[in-house]
Amino acid sequence: MTGEGSDRRSRSTARDEQLAELTGEAVRPLGLVVEDVRVTPAGKRRQVRVLLDRDLGDLLASGDDDSEVAPLSLDEVADATRAVDDALESSDVMGEAPYLLEVSSPGTDRPLTEPRHFRRNVGRLLVVTRTDGSSVTGRLRSAGRQQVRIEVAGTKRREAHTEQLQHADLTRGRVEVEFSRGDHGEDA
């Protein structure tokens, strides 16, 4: 594909980069970062989906690797939605065509690939995959810039133990959804 298709892709990529920068600037004062921005066609309009997360830069730098991080509240998402909407309306990045704005936080199905993703999920049950393809399932007890500490439950064949894993040795992690948690009733 050459010509028009290639040109459309490069315009779309440039717009997506502008959108990410614009939305990032809009939510930074709220202590948030943009996880992802996607624009998809939705009939005669476009859907702009912005995924946000807490900015954990200071927390990661502080050495506090084991306190739990509260999820974004509905009020925080509403404030972020207003900030992003104001930024989009005052710029020409979306052009004249109508769009639908959706602002939310990533769900539990988001793959954990960066230290801040792991840090955000301290206290949760995870499955992490190592670079050698093996996996570990356990409760994430701490997550810093370089490593994570996972508490693995005991079985008939193996005692409970804790594993320290370097981020460099992990390809990804994912949150296991729990409907009841023995150690934290409020997250049930």
Coordinates of N, CA, C and O in Angstrom, one line a residue:
M1 N 0.8 -1.2 0.0 CA 0.0 0.0 0.0 C 0.9 1.2 0.0 O 1.7 1.4 0.9
T2 N 0.7 2.1 -1.0 CA 1.5 3.3 -1.1 C 0.6 4.5 -1.3 O -0.6 4.3 -1.4
G3 N 1.2 5.6 -1.3 CA 0.4 6.8 -1.6 C -0.6 7.2 -0.5 O -0.2 7.4 0.6
E4 N -1.9 7.2 -0.8 CA -2.9 7.6 0.1 C -3.0 6.9 1.4 O -3.1 7.5 2.5
G5 N -2.9 5.6 1.4 CA -3.0 4.7 2.6 C -1.8 5.0 3.5 O -2.0 5.2 4.7
S6 N -0.6 5.1 3.0 CA 0.6 5.4 3.7 C 0.5 6.8 4.3 O 0.8 7.1 5.5
D7 N 0.0 7.8 3.5 CA -0.1 9.2 4.0 C -1.2 9.3 5.1 O -1.0 10.0 6.1
R8 N -2.3 8.5 5.0 CA -3.3 8.5 6.1 C -2.8 8.0 7.4 O -3.0 8.5 8.4
R9 N -2.0 6.9 7.3 CA -1.4 6.3 8.5 C -0.4 7.3 9.2 O -0.4 7.4 10.4
S10 N 0.4 8.0 8.4 CA 1.3 8.9 9.0 C 0.6 10.1 9.7 O 1.0 10.6 10.7
R11 N -0.5 10.6 9.0 CA -1.3 11.7 9.6 C -1.9 11.2 10.9 O -2.0 11.9 11.9
S12 N -2.4 9.9 10.9 CA -3.0 9.3 12.1 C -2.0 9.2 13.2 O -2.3 9.5 14.4
T13 N -0.8 8.7 12.9 CA 0.2 8.6 13.9 C 0.6 9.9 14.5 O 0.7 10.1 15.7
A14 N 0.7 10.9 13.7 CA 1.1 12.3 14.2 C 0.0 12.8 15.1 O 0.2 13.4 16.1
R15 N -1.3 12.6 14.7 CA -2.4 13.0 15.5 C -2.4 12.3 16.8 O -2.6 12.9 17.9
D16 N -2.2 11.0 16.8 CA -2.1 10.2 18.0 C -1.0 10.7 19.0 O -1.2 10.8 20.2
E17 N 0.1 11.0 18.4 CA 1.2 11.6 19.3 C 0.8 12.9 19.8 O 1.1 13.2 21.0
Q18 N 0.2 13.8 19.0 CA -0.3 15.1 19.5 C -1.3 14.9 20.6 O -1.3 15.6 21.6
L19 N -2.3 13.9 20.4 CA -3.3 13.6 21.4 C -2.7 13.2 22.7 O -3.1 13.6 23.8
A20 N -1.7 12.3 22.7 CA -1.1 11.8 23.9 C -0.4 12.9 24.6 O -0.5 13.0 25.8
E21 N 0.3 13.8 23.9 CA 1.0 14.9 24.5 C 0.0 15.9 25.1 O 0.1 16.3 26.3
L22 N -1.1 16.2 24.4 CA -2.1 17.1 24.9 C -2.8 16.6 26.1 O -3.0 17.3 27.1
T23 N -3.2 15.3 26.0 CA -4.0 14.8 27.2 C -3.0 14.6 28.4 O -3.4 14.8 29.5
G24 N -1.8 14.3 28.1 CA -0.8 14.1 29.2 C -0.6 15.4 30.0 O -0.6 15.5 31.2
E25 N -0.5 16.5 29.2 CA -0.4 17.9 29.8 C -1.6 18.3 30.6 O -1.5 18.9 31.6
A26 N -2.8 17.8 30.1 CA -4.0 18.2 30.8 C -4.2 17.5 32.1 O -4.8 18.1 33.0
V27 N -3.7 16.3 32.2 CA -4.0 15.5 33.5 C -2.8 15.5 34.4 O -2.9 15.1 35.6
R28 N -1.6 16.0 34.0 CA -0.5 16.0 34.9 C -0.7 16.8 36.2 O -0.4 16.4 37.2
P29 N -1.4 18.0 36.1 CA -1.7 18.7 37.4 C -2.6 18.0 38.3 O -2.6 18.3 39.5
L30 N -3.3 17.0 37.8 CA -4.1 16.2 38.7 C -3.4 15.0 39.3 O -4.0 14.1 40.0
G31 N -2.1 14.8 39.0 CA -1.3 13.7 39.5 C -1.6 12.4 38.7 O -1.4 11.3 39.3
L32 N -1.9 12.6 37.5 CA -2.2 11.4 36.6 C -1.3 11.4 35.4 O -0.7 12.4 35.1
V33 N -1.2 10.2 34.8 CA -0.5 10.0 33.6 C -1.4 9.3 32.6 O -2.3 8.5 33.0
V34 N -1.1 9.5 31.3 CA -1.8 8.8 30.3 C -1.2 7.5 30.0 O 0.0 7.4 29.7
E35 N -2.0 6.4 30.1 CA -1.6 5.1 29.9 C -1.7 4.8 28.4 O -0.8 4.1 27.8
D36 N -2.8 5.2 27.8 CA -3.0 5.0 26.4 C -4.1 5.9 25.8 O -4.9 6.3 26.6
V37 N -3.9 6.3 24.6 CA -4.9 7.1 23.8 C -5.2 6.4 22.5 O -4.3 6.0 21.8
R38 N -6.5 6.1 22.2 CA -6.9 5.5 21.0 C -8.1 6.2 20.4 O -9.0 6.6 21.0
V39 N -8.0 6.4 19.1 CA -9.1 7.0 18.3 C -9.6 5.9 17.3 O -8.8 5.4 16.6
T40 N -10.9 5.6 17.4 CA -11.4 4.6 16.5 C -12.7 5.2 15.9 O -13.4 6.0 16.5
P41 N -12.9 4.8 14.6 CA -14.2 5.2 14.0 C -15.4 4.6 14.7 O -15.4 3.5 15.1
A42 N -16.4 5.4 14.8 CA -17.7 5.0 15.4 C -18.8 5.6 14.6 O -19.4 6.6 15.0
G43 N -19.1 5.0 13.5 CA -20.2 5.6 12.6 C -19.7 6.9 12.0 O -18.6 7.0 11.4
K44 N -20.5 8.0 12.1 CA -20.1 9.3 11.6 C -19.2 10.0 12.5 O -18.7 11.1 12.2
R45 N -18.9 9.5 13.7 CA -18.0 10.2 14.6 C -16.8 9.3 14.9 O -16.7 8.2 14.3
R46 N -16.0 9.8 15.8 CA -14.8 9.0 16.2 C -14.9 8.8 17.8 O -15.5 9.7 18.4
Q47 N -14.4 7.8 18.3 CA -14.4 7.6 19.7 C -12.9 7.8 20.1 O -12.0 7.2 19.6
V48 N -12.7 8.7 21.1 CA -11.4 9.0 21.7 C -11.4 8.3 23.0 O -12.2 8.7 23.9
R49 N -10.6 7.3 23.2 CA -10.5 6.6 24.5 C -9.2 6.9 25.1 O -8.2 6.6 24.6
V50 N -9.3 7.5 26.3 CA -8.1 7.8 27.1 C -8.0 7.0 28.4 O -9.0 7.1 29.2
L51 N -7.0 6.3 28.6 CA -6.8 5.5 29.8 C -5.8 6.2 30.7 O -4.7 6.5 30.2
L52 N -6.1 6.4 31.9 CA -5.3 7.1 32.9 C -4.9 6.3 34.0 O -5.6 5.3 34.4
D53 N -3.8 6.6 34.7 CA -3.4 6.0 35.9 C -2.7 7.0 36.8 O -2.4 8.1 36.3
R54 N -2.5 6.7 38.0 CA -1.9 7.6 38.9 C -0.4 7.8 38.5 O 0.2 6.8 38.0
D55 N 0.2 8.9 38.7 CA 1.6 9.2 38.5 C 2.3 8.6 39.7 O 2.2 9.2 40.8
L56 N 3.0 7.5 39.6 CA 3.7 6.9 40.7 C 5.2 7.2 40.8 O 5.9 6.6 41.5
G57 N 5.6 8.2 40.0 CA 7.0 8.5 39.9 C 7.6 8.8 41.3 O 8.7 8.3 41.7
D58 N 7.0 9.7 42.1 CA 7.5 10.0 43.4 C 7.5 8.8 44.3 O 8.4 8.6 45.1
L59 N 6.4 8.0 44.2 CA 6.3 6.9 45.1 C 7.4 5.8 44.8 O 8.0 5.3 45.7
L60 N 7.6 5.6 43.5 CA 8.7 4.7 43.1 C 10.0 5.2 43.6 O 10.9 4.4 44.0
A61 N 10.2 6.5 43.5 CA 11.5 7.1 43.9 C 11.7 7.1 45.4 O 12.8 7.1 45.9
S62 N 10.6 7.1 46.1 CA 10.7 7.2 47.6 C 11.2 5.9 48.3 O 11.7 6.0 49.4
G63 N 11.2 4.8 47.6 CA 11.6 3.6 48.3 C 10.5 2.9 49.0 O 10.7 1.8 49.5
D64 N 9.3 3.5 49.0 CA 8.1 2.8 49.6 C 7.6 1.8 48.5 O 6.9 2.2 47.6
D65 N 8.0 0.6 48.7 CA 7.6 -0.4 47.7 C 6.5 -1.3 48.0 O 6.0 -2.2 47.2
D66 N 5.9 -1.2 49.3 CA 4.9 -2.1 49.7 C 3.6 -1.6 50.2 O 2.7 -2.3 50.5
S67 N 3.4 -0.3 50.1 CA 2.1 0.2 50.5 C 1.1 0.1 49.3 O 1.6 0.2 48.2
E68 N -0.1 -0.1 49.6 CA -1.1 -0.3 48.5 C -1.5 1.1 47.9 O -1.5 2.1 48.7
V69 N -1.8 1.1 46.7 CA -2.1 2.3 46.0 C -3.6 2.3 45.7 O -4.1 1.3 45.1
A70 N -4.4 3.3 46.1 CA -5.8 3.3 45.9 C -6.1 3.5 44.4 O -5.4 4.2 43.7
P71 N -7.2 2.8 43.9 CA -7.6 3.0 42.5 C -8.1 4.4 42.3 O -8.4 5.1 43.3
L72 N -8.2 4.9 41.1 CA -8.8 6.2 40.8 C -10.3 6.2 41.2 O -11.0 5.2 41.0
S73 N -10.7 7.3 41.8 CA -12.1 7.4 42.2 C -12.9 8.0 41.1 O -12.3 8.5 40.1
L74 N -14.2 7.9 41.2 CA -15.1 8.4 40.1 C -14.9 9.9 40.0 O -14.9 10.5 38.9
D75 N -14.7 10.6 41.2 CA -14.5 12.0 41.1 C -13.2 12.4 40.4 O -13.1 13.4 39.6
E76 N -12.1 11.6 40.6 CA -10.8 11.9 39.9 C -11.0 11.7 38.4 O -10.5 12.4 37.6
V77 N -11.7 10.6 38.0 CA -12.0 10.4 36.6 C -12.8 11.5 36.0 O -12.6 12.0 34.9
A78 N -13.8 12.0 36.8 CA -14.7 13.1 36.3 C -13.8 14.4 36.1 O -13.9 15.1 35.1
D79 N -12.9 14.7 37.1 CA -12.1 15.8 36.9 C -11.1 15.7 35.7 O -10.9 16.7 35.0
A80 N -10.6 14.5 35.5 CA -9.7 14.3 34.4 C -10.5 14.4 33.1 O -10.0 14.9 32.1
T81 N -11.7 13.9 33.0 CA -12.5 14.0 31.8 C -12.7 15.5 31.5 O -12.6 15.8 30.3
R82 N -13.1 16.3 32.5 CA -13.2 17.7 32.2 C -11.9 18.4 31.7 O -12.0 19.1 30.7
A83 N -10.8 18.0 32.3 CA -9.5 18.6 31.9 C -9.2 18.1 30.4 O -8.7 19.0 29.6
V84 N -9.4 16.9 30.1 CA -9.1 16.4 28.7 C -10.1 17.0 27.7 O -9.6 17.5 26.7
D85 N -11.3 17.1 28.1 CA -12.3 17.7 27.2 C -12.0 19.2 26.9 O -12.0 19.6 25.7
D86 N -11.6 19.9 27.9 CA -11.2 21.3 27.8 C -10.0 21.4 26.8 O -9.9 22.3 26.0
A87 N -9.0 20.5 27.0 CA -7.8 20.6 26.2 C -8.1 20.2 24.8 O -7.6 20.9 23.9
L88 N -9.0 19.3 24.5 CA -9.3 18.9 23.2 C -10.1 20.0 22.5 O -9.9 20.3 21.3
E89 N -11.1 20.6 23.2 CA -11.9 21.7 22.7 C -11.1 22.9 22.3 O -11.4 23.6 21.4
S90 N -10.0 23.2 23.1 CA -9.2 24.4 22.8 C -8.1 24.2 21.8 O -7.4 25.1 21.5
S91 N -8.0 22.9 21.3 CA -7.0 22.6 20.3 C -7.7 22.2 19.0 O -8.9 22.0 19.0
D92 N -7.0 22.1 17.9 CA -7.5 21.6 16.7 C -7.1 20.2 16.3 O -7.3 19.8 15.2
V93 N -6.6 19.5 17.3 CA -6.0 18.1 17.0 C -7.1 17.2 16.5 O -6.8 16.3 15.7
M94 N -8.4 17.3 16.9 CA -9.4 16.4 16.5 C -10.1 16.9 15.2 O -11.0 16.3 14.7
G95 N -9.8 18.1 14.8 CA -10.4 18.7 13.6 C -11.9 19.0 13.9 O -12.3 19.2 15.0
E96 N -12.7 19.1 12.8 CA -14.1 19.5 12.9 C -15.0 18.4 13.1 O -16.2 18.6 13.5
A97 N -14.6 17.1 12.8 CA -15.5 16.0 12.9 C -15.9 15.7 14.4 O -15.1 15.9 15.2
P98 N -17.1 15.3 14.6 CA -17.5 15.1 16.0 C -16.8 13.8 16.6 O -16.5 12.9 15.8
Y99 N -16.7 13.8 17.9 CA -16.1 12.7 18.5 C -16.7 12.5 19.9 O -17.4 13.4 20.4
L100 N -16.6 11.3 20.4 CA -17.1 10.9 21.7 C -15.9 10.6 22.5 O -15.0 9.8 22.2
L101 N -15.8 11.3 23.7 CA -14.7 11.1 24.6 C -15.0 10.1 25.7 O -16.1 10.2 26.4
E102 N -14.1 9.2 25.9 CA -14.3 8.2 27.0 C -12.9 8.2 27.8 O -11.9 8.0 27.2
V103 N -13.0 8.5 29.1 CA -11.9 8.6 29.9 C -12.1 7.6 31.1 O -13.1 7.6 31.7
S104 N -11.1 6.7 31.3 CA -11.2 5.7 32.3 C -9.8 5.3 32.8 O -8.8 5.7 32.2
S105 N -9.8 4.4 33.7 CA -8.5 3.8 34.1 C -8.5 2.4 33.5 O -9.5 1.8 33.2
P106 N -7.3 1.9 33.3 CA -7.1 0.5 32.8 C -7.8 -0.5 33.7 O -7.7 -0.4 34.9
G107 N -8.4 -1.5 33.2 CA -9.0 -2.5 34.0 C -8.0 -3.6 34.4 O -6.8 -3.5 34.2
T108 N -8.5 -4.6 35.1 CA -7.6 -5.6 35.6 C -7.0 -6.5 34.5 O -6.1 -7.2 34.8
D109 N -7.6 -6.4 33.3 CA -7.0 -7.2 32.2 C -5.8 -6.5 31.5 O -5.2 -7.1 30.7
R110 N -5.4 -5.3 32.0 CA -4.2 -4.7 31.5 C -3.0 -5.5 31.8 O -2.8 -5.9 33.0
P111 N -2.2 -5.8 30.8 CA -0.9 -6.5 31.1 C 0.0 -5.6 31.9 O 0.1 -4.4 31.7
L112 N 0.7 -6.2 32.9 CA 1.6 -5.5 33.7 C 3.0 -5.6 33.1 O 3.6 -6.7 33.1
T113 N 3.6 -4.6 32.5 CA 4.8 -4.7 31.8 C 5.9 -3.7 32.3 O 7.0 -3.9 32.0
E114 N 5.5 -2.7 33.1 CA 6.4 -1.7 33.6 C 6.4 -1.7 35.1 O 5.4 -2.1 35.7
P115 N 7.5 -1.2 35.7 CA 7.5 -1.2 37.2 C 6.3 -0.5 37.8 O 5.8 -0.9 38.8
R116 N 5.9 0.6 37.2 CA 4.7 1.3 37.8 C 3.4 0.5 37.7 O 2.6 0.6 38.6
H117 N 3.3 -0.4 36.7 CA 2.1 -1.2 36.6 C 2.1 -2.2 37.8 O 1.1 -2.4 38.4
F118 N 3.3 -2.8 38.1 CA 3.4 -3.7 39.2 C 3.1 -2.9 40.5 O 2.4 -3.4 41.4
R119 N 3.8 -1.7 40.7 CA 3.6 -1.0 41.9 C 2.2 -0.6 42.2 O 1.8 -0.7 43.3
R120 N 1.4 -0.4 41.2 CA 0.0 0.0 41.3 C -0.8 -1.2 41.9 O -1.9 -1.0 42.4
N121 N -0.3 -2.4 41.7 CA -1.0 -3.6 42.1 C -0.5 -4.4 43.3 O -0.9 -5.5 43.5
V122 N 0.3 -3.7 44.2 CA 0.7 -4.3 45.4 C -0.5 -4.7 46.2 O -1.5 -4.0 46.3
G123 N -0.5 -5.9 46.7 CA -1.6 -6.5 47.5 C -2.5 -7.4 46.7 O -3.3 -8.2 47.3
R124 N -2.4 -7.4 45.4 CA -3.2 -8.2 44.6 C -2.6 -9.5 44.2 O -1.4 -9.7 44.2
L125 N -3.4 -10.5 43.8 CA -2.9 -11.8 43.4 C -2.6 -11.6 41.9 O -3.4 -11.1 41.1
L126 N -1.3 -12.1 41.5 CA -0.9 -11.9 40.2 C -0.3 -13.2 39.6 O 0.0 -14.1 40.4
V127 N -0.3 -13.3 38.3 CA 0.5 -14.4 37.6 C 1.5 -13.6 36.9 O 1.2 -12.7 36.1
V128 N 2.8 -13.9 37.1 CA 3.9 -13.2 36.4 C 4.6 -14.3 35.5 O 4.8 -15.4 35.9
T129 N 5.0 -13.9 34.4 CA 5.7 -14.7 33.4 C 7.1 -14.3 33.3 O 7.4 -13.1 33.1
R130 N 8.0 -15.3 33.5 CA 9.5 -15.0 33.4 C 9.9 -15.0 32.0 O 9.2 -15.6 31.1
T131 N 11.1 -14.5 31.7 CA 11.6 -14.5 30.4 C 11.9 -15.9 29.9 O 11.9 -16.2 28.7
D132 N 12.1 -16.9 30.8 CA 12.3 -18.3 30.4 C 10.9 -19.0 30.1 O 10.9 -20.2 29.7
G133 N 9.8 -18.3 30.2 CA 8.5 -18.9 29.9 C 7.8 -19.5 31.1 O 6.6 -19.7 31.1
S134 N 8.5 -19.7 32.2 CA 7.8 -20.2 33.4 C 7.0 -19.1 34.1 O 7.2 -17.9 33.8
S135 N 6.1 -19.5 34.9 CA 5.3 -18.5 35.6 C 5.2 -18.7 37.1 O 5.4 -19.8 37.6
V136 N 4.8 -17.7 37.8 CA 4.7 -17.7 39.3 C 3.3 -17.0 39.6 O 3.0 -16.0 39.1
T137 N 2.6 -17.7 40.5 CA 1.3 -17.1 40.9 C 1.4 -16.8 42.4 O 1.8 -17.7 43.2
G138 N 1.1 -15.6 42.8 CA 1.2 -15.3 44.2 C 0.7 -13.9 44.4 O 0.4 -13.1 43.5
R139 N 0.7 -13.5 45.7 CA 0.3 -12.1 46.1 C 1.5 -11.2 46.0 O 2.6 -11.5 46.6
L140 N 1.3 -10.1 45.3 CA 2.4 -9.1 45.2 C 2.5 -8.3 46.5 O 1.6 -7.7 46.9
R141 N 3.7 -8.5 47.1 CA 3.9 -7.8 48.4 C 4.7 -6.5 48.3 O 4.5 -5.6 49.1
S142 N 5.5 -6.4 47.3 CA 6.2 -5.2 47.1 C 6.7 -5.1 45.6 O 6.8 -6.1 45.0
A143 N 6.8 -3.9 45.2 CA 7.2 -3.6 43.8 C 8.0 -2.3 43.7 O 7.4 -1.3 44.1
G144 N 9.2 -2.4 43.4 CA 10.1 -1.2 43.2 C 10.5 -1.0 41.8 O 10.0 -1.7 40.9
R145 N 11.5 -0.2 41.6 CA 12.0 0.1 40.3 C 12.7 -1.1 39.7 O 12.7 -1.3 38.4
Q146 N 13.4 -1.9 40.5 CA 14.2 -3.0 40.0 C 13.6 -4.4 40.1 O 13.9 -5.3 39.4
Q147 N 12.8 -4.6 41.2 CA 12.3 -5.9 41.5 C 10.9 -5.9 42.1 O 10.4 -4.9 42.6
V148 N 10.3 -7.2 42.2 CA 9.1 -7.4 42.9 C 9.3 -8.5 43.8 O 10.1 -9.4 43.7
R149 N 8.4 -8.5 44.9 CA 8.4 -9.6 45.9 C 7.1 -10.2 45.9 O 6.1 -9.5 46.1
I150 N 7.0 -11.5 45.6 CA 5.7 -12.2 45.5 C 5.7 -13.3 46.5 O 6.6 -14.1 46.6
E151 N 4.6 -13.3 47.3 CA 4.3 -14.4 48.3 C 3.5 -15.5 47.6 O 2.4 -15.3 47.2
V152 N 4.1 -16.7 47.6 CA 3.5 -17.8 46.9 C 2.9 -18.7 48.0 O 3.6 -19.1 48.9
A153 N 1.6 -19.0 47.8 CA 0.9 -19.9 48.8 C 1.5 -21.3 48.8 O 2.0 -21.8 47.7
G154 N 1.4 -22.0 49.9 CA 1.9 -23.3 50.0 C 0.9 -24.3 49.3 O -0.3 -24.0 49.2
T155 N 1.4 -25.5 48.9 CA 0.6 -26.5 48.4 C 1.0 -27.8 49.1 O 1.9 -27.8 50.0
K156 N 0.4 -28.9 48.8 CA 0.8 -30.2 49.4 C 2.2 -30.6 49.1 O 2.9 -31.2 49.9
R157 N 2.7 -30.1 48.0 CA 4.1 -30.5 47.5 C 5.1 -29.5 47.9 O 6.3 -29.7 47.8
R158 N 4.7 -28.3 48.2 CA 5.6 -27.2 48.4 C 5.2 -26.2 49.5 O 4.0 -25.8 49.5
E159 N 6.1 -25.8 50.3 CA 5.8 -24.9 51.4 C 5.6 -23.5 50.8 O 6.1 -23.1 49.7
A160 N 4.8 -22.7 51.5 CA 4.7 -21.3 51.2 C 6.1 -20.6 51.2 O 6.9 -21.0 52.0
H161 N 6.3 -19.7 50.3 CA 7.6 -19.0 50.2 C 7.4 -17.7 49.5 O 6.4 -17.4 48.9
T162 N 8.5 -16.9 49.6 CA 8.5 -15.6 48.9 C 9.5 -15.6 47.8 O 10.6 -16.1 48.0
E163 N 9.2 -15.1 46.7 CA 10.2 -15.0 45.6 C 10.5 -13.5 45.3 O 9.5 -12.7 45.2
Q164 N 11.7 -13.2 45.1 CA 12.2 -11.9 44.7 C 12.5 -12.0 43.2 O 13.3 -12.8 42.8
L165 N 11.9 -11.2 42.4 CA 12.1 -11.3 40.9 C 12.5 -10.0 40.4 O 11.9 -9.0 40.7
Q166 N 13.5 -9.9 39.5 CA 13.9 -8.7 38.9 C 13.0 -8.4 37.7 O 12.6 -9.3 37.0
H167 N 12.7 -7.1 37.5 CA 11.9 -6.8 36.4 C 12.5 -7.2 35.1 O 11.8 -7.6 34.2
A168 N 13.8 -7.2 35.0 CA 14.5 -7.6 33.8 C 14.3 -9.1 33.5 O 14.4 -9.5 32.3
D169 N 13.9 -9.9 34.5 CA 13.6 -11.3 34.3 C 12.1 -11.6 34.0 O 11.8 -12.8 33.9
L170 N 11.3 -10.6 33.9 CA 9.9 -10.8 33.7 C 9.5 -10.3 32.3 O 9.9 -9.2 31.9
T171 N 8.6 -11.0 31.7 CA 8.0 -10.5 30.4 C 6.7 -9.7 30.7 O 6.5 -8.7 30.0
R172 N 6.0 -10.2 31.6 CA 4.7 -9.5 31.9 C 4.0 -10.2 33.2 O 4.4 -11.2 33.6
G173 N 3.0 -9.5 33.6 CA 2.2 -10.0 34.7 C 0.8 -9.7 34.4 O 0.5 -8.9 33.5
R174 N -0.1 -10.4 35.1 CA -1.5 -10.0 35.0 C -2.2 -10.3 36.3 O -1.8 -11.1 37.1
V175 N -3.2 -9.4 36.6 CA -3.9 -9.5 37.9 C -4.9 -10.7 37.8 O -5.6 -10.8 36.7
E176 N -5.0 -11.5 38.8 CA -6.0 -12.5 38.9 C -7.2 -11.9 39.7 O -7.0 -11.4 40.8
V177 N -8.4 -11.9 39.1 CA -9.5 -11.4 39.7 C -10.0 -12.3 40.8 O -10.1 -13.5 40.7
E178 N -10.2 -11.7 42.0 CA -10.6 -12.4 43.2 C -12.0 -11.9 43.6 O -12.2 -10.7 43.7
F179 N -12.9 -12.8 43.9 CA -14.2 -12.4 44.4 C -14.2 -12.3 45.9 O -15.1 -11.7 46.5
S180 N -13.3 -12.9 46.6 CA -13.1 -12.8 48.0 C -11.7 -12.9 48.4 O -11.0 -13.8 47.8
R181 N -11.2 -12.0 49.2 CA -9.8 -12.1 49.7 C -9.8 -12.2 51.2 O -10.4 -11.5 51.9
G182 N -9.0 -13.2 51.6 CA -8.9 -13.5 53.0 C -8.2 -12.4 53.8 O -8.5 -12.2 55.0
D183 N -7.2 -11.7 53.2 CA -6.5 -10.7 54.0 C -7.0 -9.3 53.9 O -6.5 -8.4 54.7
H184 N -7.8 -9.0 52.9 CA -8.3 -7.6 52.8 C -9.8 -7.6 52.4 O -10.2 -7.7 51.3
G185 N -10.7 -7.6 53.4 CA -12.1 -7.7 53.1 C -12.6 -6.6 52.3 O -13.6 -6.8 51.5
E186 N -12.0 -5.4 52.3 CA -12.6 -4.3 51.5 C -12.4 -4.4 50.0 O -13.1 -3.8 49.3
D187 N -11.5 -5.3 49.6 CA -11.3 -5.5 48.2 C -12.1 -6.7 47.6 O -12.0 -7.1 46.5
A188 N -12.9 -7.3 48.5 CA -13.7 -8.5 48.1 C -14.7 -8.2 46.9 O -15.2 -7.2 46.8

